[in-house]
mmCIF file of C-alpha atoms in Angstrom:
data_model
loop_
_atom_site.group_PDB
_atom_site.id
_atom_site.type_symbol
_atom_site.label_atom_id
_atom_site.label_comp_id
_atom_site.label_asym_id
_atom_site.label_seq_id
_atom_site.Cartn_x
_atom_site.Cartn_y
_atom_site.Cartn_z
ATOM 1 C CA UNK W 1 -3.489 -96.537 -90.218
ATOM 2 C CA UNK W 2 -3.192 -99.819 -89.362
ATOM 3 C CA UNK W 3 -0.225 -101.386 -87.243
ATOM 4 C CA UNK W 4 1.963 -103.806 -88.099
ATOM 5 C CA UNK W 5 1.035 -107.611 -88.865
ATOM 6 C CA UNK W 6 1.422 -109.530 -85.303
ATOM 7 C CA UNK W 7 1.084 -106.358 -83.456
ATOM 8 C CA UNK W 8 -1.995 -104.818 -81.451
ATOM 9 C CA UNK W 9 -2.731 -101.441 -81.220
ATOM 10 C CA UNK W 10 -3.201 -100.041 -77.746
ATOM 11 C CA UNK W 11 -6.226 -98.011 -77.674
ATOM 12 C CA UNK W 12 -6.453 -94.596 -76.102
ATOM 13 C CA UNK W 13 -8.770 -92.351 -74.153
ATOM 14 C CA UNK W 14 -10.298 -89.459 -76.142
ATOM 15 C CA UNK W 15 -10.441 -87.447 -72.998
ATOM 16 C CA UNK W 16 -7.102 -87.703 -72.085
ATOM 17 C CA UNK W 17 -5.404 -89.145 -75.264
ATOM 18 C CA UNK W 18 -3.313 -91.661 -72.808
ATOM 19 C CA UNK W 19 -2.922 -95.635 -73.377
ATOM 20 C CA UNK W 20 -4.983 -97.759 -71.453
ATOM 21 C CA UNK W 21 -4.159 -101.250 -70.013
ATOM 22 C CA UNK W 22 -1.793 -103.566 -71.992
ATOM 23 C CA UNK W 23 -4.270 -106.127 -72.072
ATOM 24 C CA UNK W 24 -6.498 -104.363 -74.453
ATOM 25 C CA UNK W 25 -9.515 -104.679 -72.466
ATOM 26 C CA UNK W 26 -10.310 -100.638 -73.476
ATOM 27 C CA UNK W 27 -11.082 -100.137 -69.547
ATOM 28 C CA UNK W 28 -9.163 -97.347 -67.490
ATOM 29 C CA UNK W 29 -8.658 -99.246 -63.457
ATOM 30 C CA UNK W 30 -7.447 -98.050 -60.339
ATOM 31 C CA UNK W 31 -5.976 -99.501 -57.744
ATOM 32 C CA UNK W 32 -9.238 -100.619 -56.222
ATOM 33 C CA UNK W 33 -10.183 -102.246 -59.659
ATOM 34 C CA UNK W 34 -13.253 -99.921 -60.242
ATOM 35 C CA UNK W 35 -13.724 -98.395 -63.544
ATOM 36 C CA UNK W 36 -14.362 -94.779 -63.311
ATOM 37 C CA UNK W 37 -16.614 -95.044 -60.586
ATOM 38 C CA UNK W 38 -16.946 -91.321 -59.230
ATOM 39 C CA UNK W 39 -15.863 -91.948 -55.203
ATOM 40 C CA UNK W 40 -12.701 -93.609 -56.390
ATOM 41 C CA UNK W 41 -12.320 -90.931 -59.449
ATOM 42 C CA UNK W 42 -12.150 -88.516 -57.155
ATOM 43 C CA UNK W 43 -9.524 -89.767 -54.648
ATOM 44 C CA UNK W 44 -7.187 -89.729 -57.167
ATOM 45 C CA UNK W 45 -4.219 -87.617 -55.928
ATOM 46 C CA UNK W 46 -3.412 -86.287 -59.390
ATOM 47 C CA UNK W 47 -6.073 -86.789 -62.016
ATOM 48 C CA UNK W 48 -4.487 -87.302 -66.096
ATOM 49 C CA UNK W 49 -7.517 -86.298 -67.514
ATOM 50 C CA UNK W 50 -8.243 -83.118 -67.937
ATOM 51 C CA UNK W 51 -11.622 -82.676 -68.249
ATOM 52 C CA UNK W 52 -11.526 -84.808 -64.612
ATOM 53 C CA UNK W 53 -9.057 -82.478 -62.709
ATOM 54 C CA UNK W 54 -11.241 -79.310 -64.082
ATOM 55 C CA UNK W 55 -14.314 -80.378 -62.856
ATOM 56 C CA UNK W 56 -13.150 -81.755 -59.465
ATOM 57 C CA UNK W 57 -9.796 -79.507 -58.755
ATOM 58 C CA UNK W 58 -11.330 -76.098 -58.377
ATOM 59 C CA UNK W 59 -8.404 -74.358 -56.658
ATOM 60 C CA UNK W 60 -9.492 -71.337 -58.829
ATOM 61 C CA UNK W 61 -12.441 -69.894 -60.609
ATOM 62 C CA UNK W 62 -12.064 -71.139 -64.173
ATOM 63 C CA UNK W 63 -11.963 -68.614 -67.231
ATOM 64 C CA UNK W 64 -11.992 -68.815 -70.682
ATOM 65 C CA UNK W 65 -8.749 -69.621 -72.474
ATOM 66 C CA UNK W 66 -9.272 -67.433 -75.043
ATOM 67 C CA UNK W 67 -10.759 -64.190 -73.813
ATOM 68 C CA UNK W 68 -10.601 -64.691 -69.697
ATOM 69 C CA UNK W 69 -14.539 -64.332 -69.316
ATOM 70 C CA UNK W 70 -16.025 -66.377 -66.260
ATOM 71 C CA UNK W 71 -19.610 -66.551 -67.494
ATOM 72 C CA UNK W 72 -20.901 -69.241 -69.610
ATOM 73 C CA UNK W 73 -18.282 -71.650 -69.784
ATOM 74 C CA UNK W 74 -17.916 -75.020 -71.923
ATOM 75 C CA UNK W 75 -15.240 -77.527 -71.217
ATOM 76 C CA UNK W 76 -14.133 -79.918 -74.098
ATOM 77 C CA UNK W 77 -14.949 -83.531 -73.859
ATOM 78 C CA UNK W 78 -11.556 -84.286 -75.598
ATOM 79 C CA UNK W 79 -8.636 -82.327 -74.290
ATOM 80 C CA UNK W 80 -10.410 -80.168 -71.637
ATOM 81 C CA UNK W 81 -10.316 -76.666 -72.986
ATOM 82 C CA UNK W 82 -12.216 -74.169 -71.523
ATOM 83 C CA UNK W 83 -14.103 -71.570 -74.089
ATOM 84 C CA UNK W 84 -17.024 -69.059 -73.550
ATOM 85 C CA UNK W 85 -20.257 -70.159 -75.327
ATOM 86 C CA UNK W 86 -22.020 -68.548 -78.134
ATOM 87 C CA UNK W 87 -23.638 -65.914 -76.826
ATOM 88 C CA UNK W 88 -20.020 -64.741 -75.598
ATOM 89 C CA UNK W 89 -17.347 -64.663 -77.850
ATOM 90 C CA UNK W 90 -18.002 -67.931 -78.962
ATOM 91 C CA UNK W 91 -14.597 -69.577 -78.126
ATOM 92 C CA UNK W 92 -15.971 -72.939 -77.653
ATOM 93 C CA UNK W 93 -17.934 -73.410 -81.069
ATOM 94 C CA UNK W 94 -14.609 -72.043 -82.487
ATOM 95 C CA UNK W 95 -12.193 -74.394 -80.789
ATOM 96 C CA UNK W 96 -14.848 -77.326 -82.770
ATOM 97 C CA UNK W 97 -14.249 -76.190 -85.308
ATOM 98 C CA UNK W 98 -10.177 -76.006 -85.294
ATOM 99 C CA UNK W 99 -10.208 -79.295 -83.903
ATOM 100 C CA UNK W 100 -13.318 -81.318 -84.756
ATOM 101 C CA UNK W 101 -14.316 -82.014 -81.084
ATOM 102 C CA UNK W 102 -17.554 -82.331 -80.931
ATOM 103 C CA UNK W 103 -18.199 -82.802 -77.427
ATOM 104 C CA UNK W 104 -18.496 -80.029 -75.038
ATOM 105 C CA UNK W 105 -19.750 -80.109 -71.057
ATOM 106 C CA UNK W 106 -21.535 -77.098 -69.657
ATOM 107 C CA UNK W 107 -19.616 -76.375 -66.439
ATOM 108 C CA UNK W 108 -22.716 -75.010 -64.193
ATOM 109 C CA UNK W 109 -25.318 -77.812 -65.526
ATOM 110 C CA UNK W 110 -23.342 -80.553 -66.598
ATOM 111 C CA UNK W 111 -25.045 -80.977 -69.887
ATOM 112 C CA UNK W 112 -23.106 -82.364 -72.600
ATOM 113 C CA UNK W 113 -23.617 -80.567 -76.475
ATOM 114 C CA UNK W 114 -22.292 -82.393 -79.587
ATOM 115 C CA UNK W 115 -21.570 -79.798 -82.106
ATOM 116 C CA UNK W 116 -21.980 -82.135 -84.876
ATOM 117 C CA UNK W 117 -25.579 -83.159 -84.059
ATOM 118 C CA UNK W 118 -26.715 -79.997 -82.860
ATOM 119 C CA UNK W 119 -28.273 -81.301 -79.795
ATOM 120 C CA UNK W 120 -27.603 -82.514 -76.420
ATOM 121 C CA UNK W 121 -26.658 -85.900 -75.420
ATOM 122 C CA UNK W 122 -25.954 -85.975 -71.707
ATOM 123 C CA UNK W 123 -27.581 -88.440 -69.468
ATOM 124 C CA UNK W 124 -31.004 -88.865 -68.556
ATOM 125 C CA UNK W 125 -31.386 -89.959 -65.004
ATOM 126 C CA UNK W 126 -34.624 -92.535 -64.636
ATOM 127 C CA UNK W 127 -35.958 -91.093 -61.783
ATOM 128 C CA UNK W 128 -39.066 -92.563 -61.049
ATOM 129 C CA UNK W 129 -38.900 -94.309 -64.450
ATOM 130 C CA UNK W 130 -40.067 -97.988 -62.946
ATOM 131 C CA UNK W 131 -43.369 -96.285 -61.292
ATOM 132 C CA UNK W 132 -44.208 -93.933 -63.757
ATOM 133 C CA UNK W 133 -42.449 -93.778 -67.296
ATOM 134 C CA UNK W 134 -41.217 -90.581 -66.879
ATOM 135 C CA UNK W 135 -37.756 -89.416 -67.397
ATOM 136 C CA UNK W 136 -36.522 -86.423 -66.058
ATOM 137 C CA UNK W 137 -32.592 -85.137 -66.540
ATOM 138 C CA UNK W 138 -29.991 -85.001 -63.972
ATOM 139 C CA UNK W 139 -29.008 -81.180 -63.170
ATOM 140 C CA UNK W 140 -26.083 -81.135 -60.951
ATOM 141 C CA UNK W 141 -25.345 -77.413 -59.519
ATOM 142 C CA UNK W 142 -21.633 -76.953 -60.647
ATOM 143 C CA UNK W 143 -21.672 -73.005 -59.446
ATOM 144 C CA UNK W 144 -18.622 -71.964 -57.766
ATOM 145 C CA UNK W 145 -20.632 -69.531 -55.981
ATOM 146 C CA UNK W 146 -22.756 -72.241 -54.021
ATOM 147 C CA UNK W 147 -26.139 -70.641 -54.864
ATOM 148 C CA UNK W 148 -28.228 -72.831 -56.808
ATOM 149 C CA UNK W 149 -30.225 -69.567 -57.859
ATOM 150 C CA UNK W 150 -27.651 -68.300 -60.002
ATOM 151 C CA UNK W 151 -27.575 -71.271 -62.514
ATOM 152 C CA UNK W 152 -31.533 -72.264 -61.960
ATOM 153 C CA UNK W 153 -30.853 -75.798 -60.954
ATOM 154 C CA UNK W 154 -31.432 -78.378 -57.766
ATOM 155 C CA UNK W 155 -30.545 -81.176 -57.053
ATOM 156 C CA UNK W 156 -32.528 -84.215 -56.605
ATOM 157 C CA UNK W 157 -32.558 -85.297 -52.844
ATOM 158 C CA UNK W 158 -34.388 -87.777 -52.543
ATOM 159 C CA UNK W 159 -32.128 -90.281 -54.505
ATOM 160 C CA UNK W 160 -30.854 -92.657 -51.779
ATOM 161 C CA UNK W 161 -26.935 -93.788 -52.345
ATOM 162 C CA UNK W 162 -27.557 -97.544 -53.672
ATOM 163 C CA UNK W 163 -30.103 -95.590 -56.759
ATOM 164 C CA UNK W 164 -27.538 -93.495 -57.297
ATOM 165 C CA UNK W 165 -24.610 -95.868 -57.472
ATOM 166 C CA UNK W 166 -26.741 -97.926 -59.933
ATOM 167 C CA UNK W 167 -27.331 -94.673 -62.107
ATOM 168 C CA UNK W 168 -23.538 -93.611 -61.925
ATOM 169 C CA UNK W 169 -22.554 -96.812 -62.704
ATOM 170 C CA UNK W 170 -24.940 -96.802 -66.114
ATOM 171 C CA UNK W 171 -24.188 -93.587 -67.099
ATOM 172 C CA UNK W 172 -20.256 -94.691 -66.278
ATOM 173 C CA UNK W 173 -20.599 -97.141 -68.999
ATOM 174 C CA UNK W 174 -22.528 -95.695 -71.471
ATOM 175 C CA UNK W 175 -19.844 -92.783 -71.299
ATOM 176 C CA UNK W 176 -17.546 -95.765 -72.076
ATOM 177 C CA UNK W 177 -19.035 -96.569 -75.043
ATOM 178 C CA UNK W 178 -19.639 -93.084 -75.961
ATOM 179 C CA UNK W 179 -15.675 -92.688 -75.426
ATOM 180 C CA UNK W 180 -14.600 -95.792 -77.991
ATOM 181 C CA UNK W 181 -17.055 -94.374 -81.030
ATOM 182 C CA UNK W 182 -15.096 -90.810 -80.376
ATOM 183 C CA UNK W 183 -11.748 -92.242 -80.204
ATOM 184 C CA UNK W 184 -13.177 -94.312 -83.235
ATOM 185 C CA UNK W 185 -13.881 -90.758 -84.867
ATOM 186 C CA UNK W 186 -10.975 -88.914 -83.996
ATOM 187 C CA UNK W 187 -8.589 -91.869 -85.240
ATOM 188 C CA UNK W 188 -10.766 -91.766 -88.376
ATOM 189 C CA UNK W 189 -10.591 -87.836 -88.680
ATOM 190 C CA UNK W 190 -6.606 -88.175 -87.980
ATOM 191 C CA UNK W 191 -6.212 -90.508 -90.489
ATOM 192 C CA UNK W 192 -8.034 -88.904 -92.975
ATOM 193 C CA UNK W 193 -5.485 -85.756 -91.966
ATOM 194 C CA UNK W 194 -2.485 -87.683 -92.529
ATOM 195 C CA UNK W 195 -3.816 -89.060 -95.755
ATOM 196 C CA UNK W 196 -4.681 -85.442 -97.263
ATOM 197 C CA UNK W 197 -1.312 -84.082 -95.828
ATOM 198 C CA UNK W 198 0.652 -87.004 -97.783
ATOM 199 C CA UNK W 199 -1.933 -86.525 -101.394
ATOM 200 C CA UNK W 200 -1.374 -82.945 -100.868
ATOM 201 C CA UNK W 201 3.000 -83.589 -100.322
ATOM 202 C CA UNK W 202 2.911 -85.908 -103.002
ATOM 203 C CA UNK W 203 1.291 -83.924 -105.040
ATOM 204 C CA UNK W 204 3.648 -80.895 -104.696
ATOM 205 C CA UNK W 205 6.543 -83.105 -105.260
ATOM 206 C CA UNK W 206 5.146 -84.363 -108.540
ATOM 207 C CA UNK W 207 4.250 -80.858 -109.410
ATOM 208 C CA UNK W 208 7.609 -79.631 -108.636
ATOM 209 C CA UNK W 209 9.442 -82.470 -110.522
ATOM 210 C CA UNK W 210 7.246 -82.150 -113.757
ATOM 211 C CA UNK W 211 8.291 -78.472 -113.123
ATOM 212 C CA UNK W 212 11.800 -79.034 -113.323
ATOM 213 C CA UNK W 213 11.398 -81.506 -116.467
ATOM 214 C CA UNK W 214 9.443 -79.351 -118.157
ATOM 215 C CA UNK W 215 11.688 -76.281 -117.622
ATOM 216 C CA UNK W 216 15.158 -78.937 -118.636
ATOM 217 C CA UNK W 217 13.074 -80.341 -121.700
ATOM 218 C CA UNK W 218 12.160 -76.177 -123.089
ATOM 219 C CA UNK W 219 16.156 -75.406 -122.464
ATOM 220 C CA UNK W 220 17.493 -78.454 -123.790
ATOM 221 C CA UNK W 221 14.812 -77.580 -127.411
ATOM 222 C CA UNK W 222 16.342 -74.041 -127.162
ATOM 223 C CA UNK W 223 19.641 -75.130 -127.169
ATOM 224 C CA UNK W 224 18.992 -77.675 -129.979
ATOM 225 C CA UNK W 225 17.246 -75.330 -132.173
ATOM 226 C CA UNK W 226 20.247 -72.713 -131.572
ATOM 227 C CA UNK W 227 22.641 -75.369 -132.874
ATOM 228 C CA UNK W 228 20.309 -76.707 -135.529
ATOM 229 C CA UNK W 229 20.573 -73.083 -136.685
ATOM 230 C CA UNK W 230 24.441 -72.573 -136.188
ATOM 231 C CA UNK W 231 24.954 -76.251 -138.487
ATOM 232 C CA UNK W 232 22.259 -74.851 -141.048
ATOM 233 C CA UNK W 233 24.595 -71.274 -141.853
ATOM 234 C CA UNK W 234 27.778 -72.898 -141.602
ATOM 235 C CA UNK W 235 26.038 -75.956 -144.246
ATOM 236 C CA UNK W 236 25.058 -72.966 -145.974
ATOM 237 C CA UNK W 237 28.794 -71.032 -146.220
ATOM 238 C CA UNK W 238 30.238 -74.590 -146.702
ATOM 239 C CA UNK W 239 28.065 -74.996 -149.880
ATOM 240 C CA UNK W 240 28.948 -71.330 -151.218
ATOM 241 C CA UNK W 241 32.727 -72.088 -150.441
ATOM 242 C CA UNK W 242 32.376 -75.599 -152.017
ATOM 243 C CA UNK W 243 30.515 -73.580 -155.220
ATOM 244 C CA UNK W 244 33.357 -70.994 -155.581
ATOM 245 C CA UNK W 245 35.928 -73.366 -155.644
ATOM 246 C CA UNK W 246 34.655 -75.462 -158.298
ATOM 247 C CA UNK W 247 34.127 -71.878 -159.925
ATOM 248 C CA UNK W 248 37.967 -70.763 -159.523
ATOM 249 C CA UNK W 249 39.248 -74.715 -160.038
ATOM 250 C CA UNK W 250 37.757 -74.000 -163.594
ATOM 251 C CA UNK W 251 38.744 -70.462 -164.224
ATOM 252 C CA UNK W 252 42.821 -71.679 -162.916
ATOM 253 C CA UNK W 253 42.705 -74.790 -165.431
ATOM 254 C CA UNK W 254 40.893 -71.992 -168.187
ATOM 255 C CA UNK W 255 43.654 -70.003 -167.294
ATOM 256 C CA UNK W 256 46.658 -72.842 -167.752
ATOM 257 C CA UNK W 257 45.249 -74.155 -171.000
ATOM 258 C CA UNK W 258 45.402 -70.447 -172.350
ATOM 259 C CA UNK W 259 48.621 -70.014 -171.162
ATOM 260 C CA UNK W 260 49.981 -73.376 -172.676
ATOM 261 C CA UNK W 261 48.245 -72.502 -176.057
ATOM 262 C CA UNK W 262 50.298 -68.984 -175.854
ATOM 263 C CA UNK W 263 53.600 -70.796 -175.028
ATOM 264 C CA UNK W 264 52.632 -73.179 -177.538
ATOM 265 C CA UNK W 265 52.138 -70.660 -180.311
ATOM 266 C CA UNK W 266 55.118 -68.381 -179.183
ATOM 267 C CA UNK W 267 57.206 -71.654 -179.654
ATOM 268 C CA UNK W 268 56.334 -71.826 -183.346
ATOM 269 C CA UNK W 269 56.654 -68.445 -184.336
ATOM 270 C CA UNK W 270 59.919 -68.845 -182.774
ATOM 271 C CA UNK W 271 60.927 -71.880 -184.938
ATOM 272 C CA UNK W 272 59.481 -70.443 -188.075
ATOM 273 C CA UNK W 273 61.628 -67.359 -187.160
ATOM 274 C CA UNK W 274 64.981 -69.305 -186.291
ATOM 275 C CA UNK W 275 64.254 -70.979 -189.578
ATOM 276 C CA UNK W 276 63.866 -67.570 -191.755
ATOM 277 C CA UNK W 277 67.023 -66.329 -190.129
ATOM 278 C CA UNK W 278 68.920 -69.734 -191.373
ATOM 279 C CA UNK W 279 67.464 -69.070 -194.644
ATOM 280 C CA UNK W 280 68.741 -65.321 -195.015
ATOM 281 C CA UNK W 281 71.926 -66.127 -193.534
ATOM 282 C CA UNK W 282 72.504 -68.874 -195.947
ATOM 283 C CA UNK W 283 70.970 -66.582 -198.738
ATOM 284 C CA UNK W 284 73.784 -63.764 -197.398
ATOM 285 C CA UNK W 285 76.865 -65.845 -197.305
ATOM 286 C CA UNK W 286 75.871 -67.894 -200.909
ATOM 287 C CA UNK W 287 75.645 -64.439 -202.295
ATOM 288 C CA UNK W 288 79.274 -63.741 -200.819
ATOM 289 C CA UNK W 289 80.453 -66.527 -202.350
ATOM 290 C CA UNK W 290 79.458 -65.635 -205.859
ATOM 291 C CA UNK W 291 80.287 -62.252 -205.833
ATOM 292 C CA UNK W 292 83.974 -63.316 -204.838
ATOM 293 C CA UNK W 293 83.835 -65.905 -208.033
ATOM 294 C CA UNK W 294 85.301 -64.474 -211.413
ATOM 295 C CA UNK W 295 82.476 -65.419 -213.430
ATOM 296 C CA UNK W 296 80.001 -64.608 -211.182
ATOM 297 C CA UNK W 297 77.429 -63.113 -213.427
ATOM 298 C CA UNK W 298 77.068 -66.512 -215.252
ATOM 299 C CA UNK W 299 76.258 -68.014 -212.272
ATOM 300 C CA UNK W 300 74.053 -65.622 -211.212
ATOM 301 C CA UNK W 301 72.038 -66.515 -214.426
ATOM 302 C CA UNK W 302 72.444 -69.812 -214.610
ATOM 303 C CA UNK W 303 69.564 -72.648 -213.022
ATOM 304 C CA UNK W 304 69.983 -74.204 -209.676
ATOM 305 C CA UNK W 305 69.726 -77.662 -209.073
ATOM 306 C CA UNK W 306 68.593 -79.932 -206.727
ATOM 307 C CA UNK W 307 71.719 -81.998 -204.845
ATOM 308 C CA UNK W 308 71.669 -84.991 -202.569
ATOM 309 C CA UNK W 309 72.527 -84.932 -199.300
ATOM 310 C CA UNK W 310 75.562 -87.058 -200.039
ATOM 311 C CA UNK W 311 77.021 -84.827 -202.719
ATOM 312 C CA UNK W 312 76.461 -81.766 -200.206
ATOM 313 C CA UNK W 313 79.619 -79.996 -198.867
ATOM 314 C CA UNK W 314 81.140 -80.732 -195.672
ATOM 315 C CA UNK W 315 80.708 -76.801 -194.916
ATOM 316 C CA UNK W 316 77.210 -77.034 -195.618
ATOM 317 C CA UNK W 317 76.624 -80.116 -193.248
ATOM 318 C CA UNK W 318 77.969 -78.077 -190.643
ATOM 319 C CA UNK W 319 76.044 -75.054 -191.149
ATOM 320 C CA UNK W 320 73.181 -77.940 -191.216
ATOM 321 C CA UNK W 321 74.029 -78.924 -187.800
ATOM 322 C CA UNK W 322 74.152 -75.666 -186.293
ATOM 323 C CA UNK W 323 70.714 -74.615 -187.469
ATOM 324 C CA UNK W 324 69.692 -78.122 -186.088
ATOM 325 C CA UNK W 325 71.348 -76.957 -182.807
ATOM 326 C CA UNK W 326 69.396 -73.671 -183.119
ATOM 327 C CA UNK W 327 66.039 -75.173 -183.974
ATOM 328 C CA UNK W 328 66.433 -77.258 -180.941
#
């Protein structure tokens, strides 16, 4: 992560995780402007770093965080936790590998392992390196017991105070340099924690969301196929319903032609029958009539004529208009 455009980033100490000067310099000074030089280190009422106030406050005997065991004891580089080595429990390798840091110091020897390497990297002190080549290691007795037997180390004597000075301040700023590229790591391993943590978020989010769309789209097709269905049976009973009413539309106008053809014929049958009962009732009262005349048989055998409607008989032309009124 990088900050913001105009800004600098204050570095930090690995050991200690704390900022160090504003003016970016990278340097931890005290108040005697020495950096990290061991005499001043250690005056230091109240040392920050823990890895500092472990190895130089020994108010009591230290133990392992995890299991309490006072043998074989490794103190992180980084944030100064105390574990048992690997032929103990093993707390040490395992806090590595929880945290990814590398660097532990051996509390009796002072030897430095880097987990990631598999090897040590602690200082080698040049003694006698300008007279003869040869380069032997720095084993400072770090026993809380004060025997040097018990952790099979001495120290080196005959290193006067100006050789030593020289070497501490070396070493000092190697262990400088060594501090930036593990800040450098950590801020690269924290990063790449952050940017997993935010892939893995994101990715639950968008798994979760496509969740919920997927499970809205499948109810929103069930619904839509339920209705598709519901509209398909009622087209369906529309259609029959549509079907049988064309059906009984022609059945009822079957059924009023019939019945008009019936009141139809009924009508004529009764005008043919109004007209037969004119006839016999005119046939009835003619014969009447000639039976009441003297000579009645003569009629009876004489012809009958045609007459015109103006030489009828007012009598007649009434009995006319009453069958008219009849037919009607």
């Amino acid at each position: 992560m990088t900050p913001p455009a105009g800004c600098t980033e204050i570095p930090t100490c690995p050991v200690c995780l704390e900022r160090l000067d504003p003016d970016t310099s990278g340097i931890l000074t005290t108040l005697c402007d020495h950096s990290f030089q061991c005499p001043c280190v250690s005056k230091w009422t109240y040392l920050s770093c823990q890895v500092c106030r472990f190895c130089q406050q020994q108010d009591e005997k230290p133990t392992c965080f995890v299991c309490g065991t006072l043998d074989d004891l490794w103190v992180c580089m980084i944030c100064g936790f105390v574990g048992c080595g690997r032929y103990k429990e093993g707390h040490a390798i395992q806090h590595w590998k929880d945290t990814q840091h590398c660097y532990s110091l051996d509390f009796k020897t002072q030897q430095i392992w880097d987990y990631v390497g598999d090897s040590y990297v602690h200082r080698l002190n040049q003694d006698q390196s300008k007279i003869d080549g040869k380069l032997e290691m720095n084993f400072r007795c770090m026993s809380l017991e004060g025997d040097c037997r018990t952790c099979e180390c001495h120290e080196d004597l005959g290193i006067d105070g100006a050789l030593f000075n020289s070497k501490v301040e070396a070493i000092v700023d190697e262990y400088n340099c060594l501090l930036a590229s593990q800040l450098e790591t950590q801020r690269q391993y924290y990063e790449s924690v952050l940017v997993e943590a935010k892939s893995k978020v994101e990715s639950s989010i968008s798994e979760a969301v496509e969740k919920a769309a997927t499970s809205g789209m499948q109810d929103m097709q069930n619904e839509l196929e339920k209705y598709t269905e519901e509209r398909n049976a009622i087209a369906e009973v529309n259609q029959k319903l549509i079907k049988n009413q064309e059906i009984w539309r022609n059945k009822v106008k079957e059924a009023e032609e019939r019945e008009a053809a019936s009141i139809k014929l009924m009508n004529e049958r009764i005008l043919d029958l109004e007209e037969q009962i004119r006839d016999i009732k005119i046939f009835l009262e003619a014969q009447k009539t000639i039976d009441k005349m003297s000579d009645s048989n003569g009629i009876k055998e004489g012809t009958v004529l045609p007459v015109s409607y103006e030489q009828s008989l007012p009598g007649n032309s009434k009995r006319n208009r009453k069958s008219g009124r009849r037919r009607n």
